[in-house]
Every structure is written in C-alpha cells, then in structure tokens.
Amino acid sequence: MAPDNRVPERLDRAVIFLGPPGAGKGTQAKELAKAYRVPHLSTGDMFREHVSQGTPLGQQVKPIMARGDLVPDSLVLKMVRERIERPDCSHGFVFDGFPRTVAQAQYLSVLLRQNGYRPALVIYFAIDPALVFRRITGRRMCKVGGEIYNIYDRSPKVEGRCDNDGGELEQRADDREEVVGPRLQAYEKQTEPLVSYYRRLGRLHEVDAAQDVESVKQRMFEIVRNSR
Ligand code: ADP
Ligand code: AMP
C-alpha cells in the first residue's frame, strides 16, 4: 500500500529538530515547513545571514561560529524571541538547531506558554557521530535559496550549481574538516543533555537519521501526524 503522505491542514505548534550537526535536520525541516506552510527557523541560517550582511550581531558571532563554538544563550534567545513573535509564526513553526542548551530549552518553554502555544513536539535525529563527518564535509549550500546538497551522495545535476535556481553552491566556513571536531564536542557537551531532558518530559520522538532521506522523511511525517 502506498504510504499516506497527506498532512493535516495546520501545524499549530512548535516543532523542534534535535540532533548532531550533519544529522539531516535542515534537509527535513525544509520539507516539513513547506508541507505545512509555516516558517523554517534555523538559528544557524539566521546567524549566517547576519554574518554575510555584516550586522553588529554578525560581527560578534562570526569568530564564534568559525571556531565551532556555540553562540552565547543571551544572543540566541533575543533573536529567537523577536522572530517567533512575528505574525507569520501564528500557525506554528519548525525550529532547526534551536534549542541547543538546557537554558535555551527552559526559556523556550516559557516563551511558548506566554505566546499561547502548546508544548513543543521534539524530533530527535539519532545517528552515530562517526557517520556525520562525511555528511558535514560533503555539504554544499545554494547561495541563493539555501538548498542543501552533498557532493558524495546528494549531488546537483550540474556540478557547483543549484538544481532549483542555478545559484552557486558553497561550502560553509564551519564545514571544513578542522572545525568538525570542535562542533561535535560542543554538541556532546552542551546539546546532547537535551535528549534526556525532553525524554523525561515525554516529548521526544526518535528518528533513525542514518537511513536515507526518503525513509527519514516518511518517519518524520508519521510522527507529526500521530502527535496531534
Ligand atoms: P543538519 O541540518 O542536521 O546539520 P543537513 O540537513 O544540512 O544536516 O544535512 C547534512 C548533509 O547530509 C547535507 O549535505 C545533506 O545533503 C546530507 N543528508 C541529509 N540527510 C541525509 C540522509 N538521510 N542520508 C544521507 N545524506 C543526508
Ligand atoms: P547550524 O547551522 O545549526 O549547524 O549552526 C551553525 C552555528 O551557529 C553553530 O555551530 C553555532 O555557532 C551557531 N548556532 C546556531 N544555533 C545556535 C543555538 N541555538 N545556540 C548557540 N549557537 C547556535
């Protein structure tokens, strides 16, 4: 029988994608956000936008990101609060790369309550860290639309060009081999505790992120459909 790909009309909640860098969160978050017509809120993309525009925040976070460290909670939380209070978030949104510390998660639950949202649904992308190295170093992103490729197994039709808009593909500064180690360490130390934090709260739904993109996508939609 064909899988049921229909989605209910509205998301009406916050969905959090949790997992190590390179697990496939961005790839799937874009699909979920598109299906429900809600914003895809990648804090990493927001910071990269600030860096490329040279804003004061961008200048502050650029060296932190280049080292593979986490940006201080106060800067992340201010940016997130301003973003989710915009009207386009009123029917829900998909967080990708946020929260990344227990303090961020605690602040988020208060913020959601204050803004009238239900508790967030958390989708955990479980994967052996040894597998993400190739995904991270092979990742290329479109400079125009942000589409995500991989030179090893999700390559574009024309080398270096986006299939959607022909935009140039580039490697993120922090996807170079030497930054991968520090990023994974930051994940293990500061973000992984969120797995047990959300599991204890009964919010965590796990996806085997080592599977191919299509299988992960099916599982993700199944979780969202069944967790109304
Ligand atoms: P994250 O947002 O978790 O850092 P991405 O979605 O950017 O991860 O994916 C990291 C890299 O792995 C990208 O190059 C992407 O094309 C590739 N990728 C994503 N999901 C899968 C998958 N299920 N199998 C193989 N490669 C994947
Ligand atoms: P990402 O695109 O999610 O891999 O994030 C890229 C980088 O942006 C991270 O390595 C951090 O330096 C920074 N960043 C993104 N989101 C957060 C967050 N929620 N908390 C702290 N730093 C973040």
PDB file of C-alpha atoms and ligand atoms in Angstrom:
ATOM      1  CA  MET A   1       0.000   0.000   0.000  1.00  0.00           C
ATOM      2  CA  ALA A   2       1.283   3.485  -0.819  1.00  0.00           C
ATOM      3  CA  PRO A   3       2.351   5.489   2.247  1.00  0.00           C
ATOM      4  CA  ASP A   4      -0.118   8.091   3.459  1.00  0.00           C
ATOM      5  CA  ASN A   5       1.599  11.389   2.723  1.00  0.00           C
ATOM      6  CA  ARG A   6      -1.356  13.638   3.468  1.00  0.00           C
ATOM      7  CA  VAL A   7      -0.817  16.169   6.207  1.00  0.00           C
ATOM      8  CA  PRO A   8      -3.459  17.836   8.361  1.00  0.00           C
ATOM      9  CA  GLU A   9      -4.076  21.382   7.242  1.00  0.00           C
ATOM     10  CA  ARG A  10      -2.451  23.178  10.142  1.00  0.00           C
ATOM     11  CA  LEU A  11       0.547  22.509  12.302  1.00  0.00           C
ATOM     12  CA  ASP A  12      -0.429  24.964  15.068  1.00  0.00           C
ATOM     13  CA  ARG A  13       2.561  24.196  17.227  1.00  0.00           C
ATOM     14  CA  ALA A  14       6.306  24.454  17.541  1.00  0.00           C
ATOM     15  CA  VAL A  15       8.328  21.510  16.291  1.00  0.00           C
ATOM     16  CA  ILE A  16      11.958  21.167  17.403  1.00  0.00           C
ATOM     17  CA  PHE A  17      14.565  19.249  15.415  1.00  0.00           C
ATOM     18  CA  LEU A  18      17.282  17.983  17.728  1.00  0.00           C
ATOM     19  CA  GLY A  19      20.448  16.085  16.805  1.00  0.00           C
ATOM     20  CA  PRO A  20      24.130  16.479  15.981  1.00  0.00           C
ATOM     21  CA  PRO A  21      25.388  18.678  13.151  1.00  0.00           C
ATOM     22  CA  GLY A  22      25.061  16.856   9.837  1.00  0.00           C
ATOM     23  CA  ALA A  23      22.260  14.562  11.039  1.00  0.00           C
ATOM     24  CA  GLY A  24      19.901  15.861   8.339  1.00  0.00           C
ATOM     25  CA  LYS A  25      17.781  18.302  10.358  1.00  0.00           C
ATOM     26  CA  GLY A  26      17.867  21.147   7.828  1.00  0.00           C
ATOM     27  CA  THR A  27      17.027  18.852   4.898  1.00  0.00           C
ATOM     28  CA  GLN A  28      13.903  17.552   6.647  1.00  0.00           C
ATOM     29  CA  ALA A  29      12.912  20.797   8.393  1.00  0.00           C
ATOM     30  CA  LYS A  30      12.555  22.461   4.989  1.00  0.00           C
ATOM     31  CA  GLU A  31      10.193  19.655   3.866  1.00  0.00           C
ATOM     32  CA  LEU A  32       8.038  19.848   6.979  1.00  0.00           C
ATOM     33  CA  ALA A  33       7.818  23.638   6.886  1.00  0.00           C
ATOM     34  CA  LYS A  34       6.885  23.572   3.182  1.00  0.00           C
ATOM     35  CA  ALA A  35       4.179  20.934   3.695  1.00  0.00           C
ATOM     36  CA  TYR A  36       2.515  22.932   6.475  1.00  0.00           C
ATOM     37  CA  ARG A  37       3.328  26.371   5.039  1.00  0.00           C
ATOM     38  CA  VAL A  38       4.985  27.563   8.253  1.00  0.00           C
ATOM     39  CA  PRO A  39       8.370  29.240   8.769  1.00  0.00           C
ATOM     40  CA  HIS A  40      11.524  27.136   8.949  1.00  0.00           C
ATOM     41  CA  LEU A  41      13.537  28.776  11.718  1.00  0.00           C
ATOM     42  CA  SER A  42      17.168  27.738  11.505  1.00  0.00           C
ATOM     43  CA  THR A  43      19.152  29.751  14.051  1.00  0.00           C
ATOM     44  CA  GLY A  44      22.311  28.795  12.131  1.00  0.00           C
ATOM     45  CA  ASP A  45      20.855  30.301   8.916  1.00  0.00           C
ATOM     46  CA  MET A  46      19.820  33.432  10.827  1.00  0.00           C
ATOM     47  CA  PHE A  47      23.332  33.903  12.185  1.00  0.00           C
ATOM     48  CA  ARG A  48      24.894  33.233   8.755  1.00  0.00           C
ATOM     49  CA  GLU A  49      22.609  35.916   7.312  1.00  0.00           C
ATOM     50  CA  HIS A  50      23.825  38.385   9.958  1.00  0.00           C
ATOM     51  CA  VAL A  51      27.439  37.430   9.188  1.00  0.00           C
ATOM     52  CA  SER A  52      27.002  37.876   5.436  1.00  0.00           C
ATOM     53  CA  GLN A  53      25.296  41.260   5.950  1.00  0.00           C
ATOM     54  CA  GLY A  54      27.976  42.380   8.396  1.00  0.00           C
ATOM     55  CA  THR A  55      25.490  43.478  11.087  1.00  0.00           C
ATOM     56  CA  PRO A  56      26.800  44.134  14.635  1.00  0.00           C
ATOM     57  CA  LEU A  57      25.403  40.742  15.698  1.00  0.00           C
ATOM     58  CA  GLY A  58      27.063  39.135  12.674  1.00  0.00           C
ATOM     59  CA  GLN A  59      30.430  40.634  13.591  1.00  0.00           C
ATOM     60  CA  GLN A  60      30.042  39.362  17.130  1.00  0.00           C
ATOM     61  CA  VAL A  61      29.146  35.770  16.209  1.00  0.00           C
ATOM     62  CA  LYS A  62      31.423  35.275  13.183  1.00  0.00           C
ATOM     63  CA  PRO A  63      34.562  34.196  15.110  1.00  0.00           C
ATOM     64  CA  ILE A  64      32.490  32.056  17.494  1.00  0.00           C
ATOM     65  CA  MET A  65      30.890  30.139  14.619  1.00  0.00           C
ATOM     66  CA  ALA A  66      34.203  29.803  12.770  1.00  0.00           C
ATOM     67  CA  ARG A  67      35.684  28.050  15.828  1.00  0.00           C
ATOM     68  CA  GLY A  68      32.717  25.686  16.088  1.00  0.00           C
ATOM     69  CA  ASP A  69      31.580  27.027  19.468  1.00  0.00           C
ATOM     70  CA  LEU A  70      28.033  27.853  20.461  1.00  0.00           C
ATOM     71  CA  VAL A  71      26.856  31.449  20.429  1.00  0.00           C
ATOM     72  CA  PRO A  72      26.023  32.697  23.982  1.00  0.00           C
ATOM     73  CA  ASP A  73      22.459  31.959  25.075  1.00  0.00           C
ATOM     74  CA  SER A  74      21.568  35.637  25.588  1.00  0.00           C
ATOM     75  CA  LEU A  75      22.214  36.474  21.908  1.00  0.00           C
ATOM     76  CA  VAL A  76      20.368  33.402  20.627  1.00  0.00           C
ATOM     77  CA  LEU A  77      17.342  33.947  22.851  1.00  0.00           C
ATOM     78  CA  LYS A  78      16.865  37.592  21.939  1.00  0.00           C
ATOM     79  CA  MET A  79      16.978  36.728  18.225  1.00  0.00           C
ATOM     80  CA  VAL A  80      14.547  33.806  18.631  1.00  0.00           C
ATOM     81  CA  ARG A  81      12.072  35.764  20.750  1.00  0.00           C
ATOM     82  CA  GLU A  82      11.875  38.550  18.181  1.00  0.00           C
ATOM     83  CA  ARG A  83      11.427  36.032  15.372  1.00  0.00           C
ATOM     84  CA  ILE A  84       8.622  33.918  16.836  1.00  0.00           C
ATOM     85  CA  GLU A  85       6.611  36.961  17.823  1.00  0.00           C
ATOM     86  CA  ARG A  86       6.232  37.901  14.152  1.00  0.00           C
ATOM     87  CA  PRO A  87       2.759  37.239  12.677  1.00  0.00           C
ATOM     88  CA  ASP A  88       3.925  34.580  10.185  1.00  0.00           C
ATOM     89  CA  CYS A  89       4.595  32.254  13.142  1.00  0.00           C
ATOM     90  CA  SER A  90       0.998  32.289  14.352  1.00  0.00           C
ATOM     91  CA  HIS A  91       0.177  28.833  12.862  1.00  0.00           C
ATOM     92  CA  GLY A  92       3.336  27.169  14.136  1.00  0.00           C
ATOM     93  CA  PHE A  93       6.951  26.887  13.065  1.00  0.00           C
ATOM     94  CA  VAL A  94       9.829  24.453  12.773  1.00  0.00           C
ATOM     95  CA  PHE A  95      12.982  25.023  14.829  1.00  0.00           C
ATOM     96  CA  ASP A  96      16.164  23.624  13.345  1.00  0.00           C
ATOM     97  CA  GLY A  97      19.270  23.936  15.536  1.00  0.00           C
ATOM     98  CA  PHE A  98      17.406  25.500  18.463  1.00  0.00           C
ATOM     99  CA  PRO A  99      17.344  24.957  21.422  1.00  0.00           C
ATOM    100  CA  ARG A 100      20.945  23.804  21.884  1.00  0.00           C
ATOM    101  CA  THR A 101      21.369  24.165  25.651  1.00  0.00           C
ATOM    102  CA  VAL A 102      19.143  23.314  28.608  1.00  0.00           C
ATOM    103  CA  ALA A 103      18.889  27.045  29.426  1.00  0.00           C
ATOM    104  CA  GLN A 104      17.606  27.716  25.869  1.00  0.00           C
ATOM    105  CA  ALA A 105      15.046  24.900  26.235  1.00  0.00           C
ATOM    106  CA  GLN A 106      13.807  26.246  29.575  1.00  0.00           C
ATOM    107  CA  TYR A 107      13.451  29.754  28.173  1.00  0.00           C
ATOM    108  CA  LEU A 108      11.656  28.414  25.115  1.00  0.00           C
ATOM    109  CA  SER A 109       9.015  26.617  27.157  1.00  0.00           C
ATOM    110  CA  VAL A 110       8.206  29.880  28.963  1.00  0.00           C
ATOM    111  CA  LEU A 111       8.133  31.792  25.683  1.00  0.00           C
ATOM    112  CA  LEU A 112       5.774  29.260  24.087  1.00  0.00           C
ATOM    113  CA  ARG A 113       3.436  29.370  27.056  1.00  0.00           C
ATOM    114  CA  GLN A 114       3.426  33.185  27.069  1.00  0.00           C
ATOM    115  CA  ASN A 115       2.571  33.220  23.368  1.00  0.00           C
ATOM    116  CA  GLY A 116      -0.264  30.708  23.748  1.00  0.00           C
ATOM    117  CA  TYR A 117       1.397  27.663  22.155  1.00  0.00           C
ATOM    118  CA  ARG A 118       1.165  24.058  23.272  1.00  0.00           C
ATOM    119  CA  PRO A 119       4.419  22.430  24.444  1.00  0.00           C
ATOM    120  CA  ALA A 120       6.735  21.726  21.522  1.00  0.00           C
ATOM    121  CA  LEU A 121       6.996  18.421  19.695  1.00  0.00           C
ATOM    122  CA  VAL A 122      10.611  17.265  19.630  1.00  0.00           C
ATOM    123  CA  ILE A 123      12.001  15.101  16.820  1.00  0.00           C
ATOM    124  CA  TYR A 124      15.387  13.645  17.689  1.00  0.00           C
ATOM    125  CA  PHE A 125      17.674  12.732  14.787  1.00  0.00           C
ATOM    126  CA  ALA A 126      19.634   9.832  16.278  1.00  0.00           C
ATOM    127  CA  ILE A 127      22.850   8.959  14.457  1.00  0.00           C
ATOM    128  CA  ASP A 128      26.317   7.653  15.267  1.00  0.00           C
ATOM    129  CA  PRO A 129      28.627  10.730  15.298  1.00  0.00           C
ATOM    130  CA  ALA A 130      31.132   8.758  13.194  1.00  0.00           C
ATOM    131  CA  LEU A 131      28.632   8.875  10.306  1.00  0.00           C
ATOM    132  CA  VAL A 132      28.148  12.631  10.248  1.00  0.00           C
ATOM    133  CA  PHE A 133      31.737  13.533   9.279  1.00  0.00           C
ATOM    134  CA  ARG A 134      31.145  12.731   5.587  1.00  0.00           C
ATOM    135  CA  ARG A 135      27.795  14.466   5.594  1.00  0.00           C
ATOM    136  CA  ILE A 136      29.269  17.647   7.061  1.00  0.00           C
ATOM    137  CA  THR A 137      32.426  17.884   4.934  1.00  0.00           C
ATOM    138  CA  GLY A 138      30.463  16.980   1.777  1.00  0.00           C
ATOM    139  CA  ARG A 139      27.684  19.508   2.391  1.00  0.00           C
ATOM    140  CA  ARG A 140      27.239  22.337  -0.106  1.00  0.00           C
ATOM    141  CA  MET A 141      24.565  25.018   0.131  1.00  0.00           C
ATOM    142  CA  CYS A 142      22.993  27.207  -2.518  1.00  0.00           C
ATOM    143  CA  LYS A 143      23.934  30.859  -2.040  1.00  0.00           C
ATOM    144  CA  VAL A 144      20.556  31.958  -3.407  1.00  0.00           C
ATOM    145  CA  GLY A 145      17.843  29.708  -1.930  1.00  0.00           C
ATOM    146  CA  GLY A 146      19.749  27.749   0.739  1.00  0.00           C
ATOM    147  CA  GLU A 147      19.004  24.317  -0.828  1.00  0.00           C
ATOM    148  CA  ILE A 148      21.225  21.631   0.726  1.00  0.00           C
ATOM    149  CA  TYR A 149      23.349  19.192  -1.338  1.00  0.00           C
ATOM    150  CA  ASN A 150      26.119  16.718  -0.686  1.00  0.00           C
ATOM    151  CA  ILE A 151      28.999  16.122  -3.083  1.00  0.00           C
ATOM    152  CA  TYR A 152      29.138  12.434  -2.109  1.00  0.00           C
ATOM    153  CA  ASP A 153      25.556  11.271  -2.373  1.00  0.00           C
ATOM    154  CA  ARG A 154      23.156  14.170  -2.948  1.00  0.00           C
ATOM    155  CA  SER A 155      24.960  15.977  -5.719  1.00  0.00           C
ATOM    156  CA  PRO A 156      23.314  18.532  -8.014  1.00  0.00           C
ATOM    157  CA  LYS A 157      22.696  17.737 -11.714  1.00  0.00           C
ATOM    158  CA  VAL A 158      25.303  20.327 -12.753  1.00  0.00           C
ATOM    159  CA  GLU A 159      28.394  20.460 -10.560  1.00  0.00           C
ATOM    160  CA  GLY A 160      28.503  23.541  -8.313  1.00  0.00           C
ATOM    161  CA  ARG A 161      25.026  24.769  -9.339  1.00  0.00           C
ATOM    162  CA  CYS A 162      21.653  24.507  -7.604  1.00  0.00           C
ATOM    163  CA  ASP A 163      19.025  22.391  -9.430  1.00  0.00           C
ATOM    164  CA  ASN A 164      16.251  24.814  -8.375  1.00  0.00           C
ATOM    165  CA  ASP A 165      17.621  28.229  -9.258  1.00  0.00           C
ATOM    166  CA  GLY A 166      21.093  27.726 -10.775  1.00  0.00           C
ATOM    167  CA  GLY A 167      22.617  29.504  -7.746  1.00  0.00           C
ATOM    168  CA  GLU A 168      26.254  28.907  -6.881  1.00  0.00           C
ATOM    169  CA  LEU A 169      26.875  26.187  -4.296  1.00  0.00           C
ATOM    170  CA  GLU A 170      29.294  26.943  -1.488  1.00  0.00           C
ATOM    171  CA  GLN A 171      30.808  25.189   1.485  1.00  0.00           C
ATOM    172  CA  ARG A 172      30.029  26.680   4.889  1.00  0.00           C
ATOM    173  CA  ALA A 173      33.118  28.056   6.669  1.00  0.00           C
ATOM    174  CA  ASP A 174      32.442  25.764   9.628  1.00  0.00           C
ATOM    175  CA  ASP A 175      32.042  22.630   7.472  1.00  0.00           C
ATOM    176  CA  ARG A 176      35.814  22.416   6.914  1.00  0.00           C
ATOM    177  CA  GLU A 177      37.396  19.274   8.377  1.00  0.00           C
ATOM    178  CA  GLU A 178      39.243  21.094  11.159  1.00  0.00           C
ATOM    179  CA  VAL A 179      36.046  22.609  12.616  1.00  0.00           C
ATOM    180  CA  VAL A 180      34.033  19.377  12.637  1.00  0.00           C
ATOM    181  CA  GLY A 181      35.710  18.047  15.828  1.00  0.00           C
ATOM    182  CA  PRO A 182      35.003  21.154  17.937  1.00  0.00           C
ATOM    183  CA  ARG A 183      31.399  21.281  16.682  1.00  0.00           C
ATOM    184  CA  LEU A 184      30.779  17.664  17.644  1.00  0.00           C
ATOM    185  CA  GLN A 185      32.355  18.286  21.054  1.00  0.00           C
ATOM    186  CA  ALA A 186      30.092  21.300  21.606  1.00  0.00           C
ATOM    187  CA  TYR A 187      27.127  19.104  20.663  1.00  0.00           C
ATOM    188  CA  GLU A 188      28.075  16.312  23.050  1.00  0.00           C
ATOM    189  CA  LYS A 189      28.772  18.630  25.949  1.00  0.00           C
ATOM    190  CA  GLN A 190      26.056  21.254  25.634  1.00  0.00           C
ATOM    191  CA  THR A 191      23.269  19.910  23.423  1.00  0.00           C
ATOM    192  CA  GLU A 192      23.096  16.150  23.988  1.00  0.00           C
ATOM    193  CA  PRO A 193      21.753  16.646  27.568  1.00  0.00           C
ATOM    194  CA  LEU A 194      18.573  17.897  25.880  1.00  0.00           C
ATOM    195  CA  VAL A 195      17.843  14.354  24.695  1.00  0.00           C
ATOM    196  CA  SER A 196      17.243  13.134  28.262  1.00  0.00           C
ATOM    197  CA  TYR A 197      15.688  16.489  29.219  1.00  0.00           C
ATOM    198  CA  TYR A 198      12.947  16.144  26.586  1.00  0.00           C
ATOM    199  CA  ARG A 199      12.670  12.373  27.039  1.00  0.00           C
ATOM    200  CA  ARG A 200      11.875  12.892  30.728  1.00  0.00           C
ATOM    201  CA  LEU A 201       9.175  15.375  29.745  1.00  0.00           C
ATOM    202  CA  GLY A 202       7.678  12.773  27.389  1.00  0.00           C
ATOM    203  CA  ARG A 203       8.144  14.983  24.336  1.00  0.00           C
ATOM    204  CA  LEU A 204      10.905  13.155  22.473  1.00  0.00           C
ATOM    205  CA  HIS A 205      10.230  11.229  19.272  1.00  0.00           C
ATOM    206  CA  GLU A 206      13.168   9.457  17.721  1.00  0.00           C
ATOM    207  CA  VAL A 207      14.103   9.073  14.059  1.00  0.00           C
ATOM    208  CA  ASP A 208      16.890   6.796  12.815  1.00  0.00           C
ATOM    209  CA  ALA A 209      18.808   9.522  10.973  1.00  0.00           C
ATOM    210  CA  ALA A 210      21.286   7.076   9.445  1.00  0.00           C
ATOM    211  CA  GLN A 211      18.560   6.000   6.990  1.00  0.00           C
ATOM    212  CA  ASP A 212      18.203   7.540   3.536  1.00  0.00           C
ATOM    213  CA  VAL A 213      16.477  10.905   3.100  1.00  0.00           C
ATOM    214  CA  GLU A 214      13.167   9.404   1.933  1.00  0.00           C
ATOM    215  CA  SER A 215      12.881   6.978   4.871  1.00  0.00           C
ATOM    216  CA  VAL A 216      13.677   9.714   7.389  1.00  0.00           C
ATOM    217  CA  LYS A 217      11.068  11.930   5.747  1.00  0.00           C
ATOM    218  CA  GLN A 218       8.340   9.253   5.979  1.00  0.00           C
ATOM    219  CA  ARG A 219       9.098   8.697   9.650  1.00  0.00           C
ATOM    220  CA  MET A 220       9.126  12.436  10.394  1.00  0.00           C
ATOM    221  CA  PHE A 221       5.682  12.973   8.817  1.00  0.00           C
ATOM    222  CA  GLU A 222       4.336   9.920  10.623  1.00  0.00           C
ATOM    223  CA  ILE A 223       5.475  11.360  13.977  1.00  0.00           C
ATOM    224  CA  VAL A 224       3.913  14.766  13.297  1.00  0.00           C
ATOM    225  CA  ARG A 225       0.627  13.266  12.032  1.00  0.00           C
ATOM    226  CA  ASN A 226       0.331  10.986  15.056  1.00  0.00           C
ATOM    227  CA  SER A 227       1.186  13.577  17.694  1.00  0.00           C
ATOM    228  CA  ARG A 228      -1.683  15.986  17.375  1.00  0.00           C
TER     229      ARG A 228
HETATM  230  P1  ADP B   1      21.933  19.356   9.734  1.00  0.00           P
HETATM  231  O1  ADP B   1      20.927  20.440   9.447  1.00  0.00           O
HETATM  232  O2  ADP B   1      21.450  18.379  10.756  1.00  0.00           O
HETATM  233  O3  ADP B   1      23.293  19.890  10.037  1.00  0.00           O
HETATM  234  P2  ADP B   1      21.715  18.805   6.851  1.00  0.00           P
HETATM  235  O4  ADP B   1      20.241  18.610   6.616  1.00  0.00           O
HETATM  236  O5  ADP B   1      22.317  20.078   6.396  1.00  0.00           O
HETATM  237  O6  ADP B   1      22.075  18.495   8.400  1.00  0.00           O
HETATM  238  O7  ADP B   1      22.436  17.568   6.164  1.00  0.00           O
HETATM  239  C1  ADP B   1      23.861  17.388   6.257  1.00  0.00           C
HETATM  240  C2  ADP B   1      24.378  16.796   4.953  1.00  0.00           C
HETATM  241  O8  ADP B   1      23.918  15.445   4.831  1.00  0.00           O
HETATM  242  C3  ADP B   1      23.897  17.515   3.693  1.00  0.00           C
HETATM  243  O9  ADP B   1      24.949  17.502   2.751  1.00  0.00           O
HETATM  244  C4  ADP B   1      22.704  16.682   3.218  1.00  0.00           C
HETATM  245  O10 ADP B   1      22.544  16.742   1.799  1.00  0.00           O
HETATM  246  C5  ADP B   1      23.088  15.289   3.671  1.00  0.00           C
HETATM  247  N1  ADP B   1      21.971  14.471   4.144  1.00  0.00           N
HETATM  248  C6  ADP B   1      20.858  14.889   4.830  1.00  0.00           C
HETATM  249  N2  ADP B   1      20.083  13.831   5.152  1.00  0.00           N
HETATM  250  C7  ADP B   1      20.709  12.731   4.680  1.00  0.00           C
HETATM  251  C8  ADP B   1      20.425  11.319   4.706  1.00  0.00           C
HETATM  252  N3  ADP B   1      19.310  10.855   5.315  1.00  0.00           N
HETATM  253  N4  ADP B   1      21.290  10.483   4.117  1.00  0.00           N
HETATM  254  C9  ADP B   1      22.424  10.951   3.528  1.00  0.00           C
HETATM  255  N5  ADP B   1      22.775  12.250   3.459  1.00  0.00           N
HETATM  256  C10 ADP B   1      21.915  13.134   4.043  1.00  0.00           C
HETATM  257  P1  AMP B   2      23.897  25.157  12.392  1.00  0.00           P
HETATM  258  O1  AMP B   2      23.611  25.795  11.076  1.00  0.00           O
HETATM  259  O2  AMP B   2      22.660  24.775  13.152  1.00  0.00           O
HETATM  260  O3  AMP B   2      24.871  23.995  12.259  1.00  0.00           O
HETATM  261  O4  AMP B   2      24.611  26.262  13.298  1.00  0.00           O
HETATM  262  C1  AMP B   2      25.834  26.839  12.908  1.00  0.00           C
HETATM  263  C2  AMP B   2      26.468  27.557  14.089  1.00  0.00           C
HETATM  264  O5  AMP B   2      25.627  28.653  14.506  1.00  0.00           O
HETATM  265  C3  AMP B   2      26.688  26.732  15.343  1.00  0.00           C
HETATM  266  O6  AMP B   2      27.897  25.962  15.297  1.00  0.00           O
HETATM  267  C4  AMP B   2      26.736  27.822  16.416  1.00  0.00           C
HETATM  268  O7  AMP B   2      27.972  28.510  16.409  1.00  0.00           O
HETATM  269  C5  AMP B   2      25.669  28.794  15.928  1.00  0.00           C
HETATM  270  N1  AMP B   2      24.327  28.455  16.456  1.00  0.00           N
HETATM  271  C6  AMP B   2      23.228  28.109  15.727  1.00  0.00           C
HETATM  272  N2  AMP B   2      22.170  27.890  16.517  1.00  0.00           N
HETATM  273  C7  AMP B   2      22.603  28.062  17.798  1.00  0.00           C
HETATM  274  C8  AMP B   2      21.996  27.936  19.077  1.00  0.00           C
HETATM  275  N3  AMP B   2      20.698  27.588  19.202  1.00  0.00           N
HETATM  276  N4  AMP B   2      22.761  28.185  20.172  1.00  0.00           N
HETATM  277  C9  AMP B   2      24.045  28.535  20.063  1.00  0.00           C
HETATM  278  N5  AMP B   2      24.703  28.660  18.888  1.00  0.00           N
HETATM  279  C10 AMP B   2      23.986  28.430  17.755  1.00  0.00           C
END
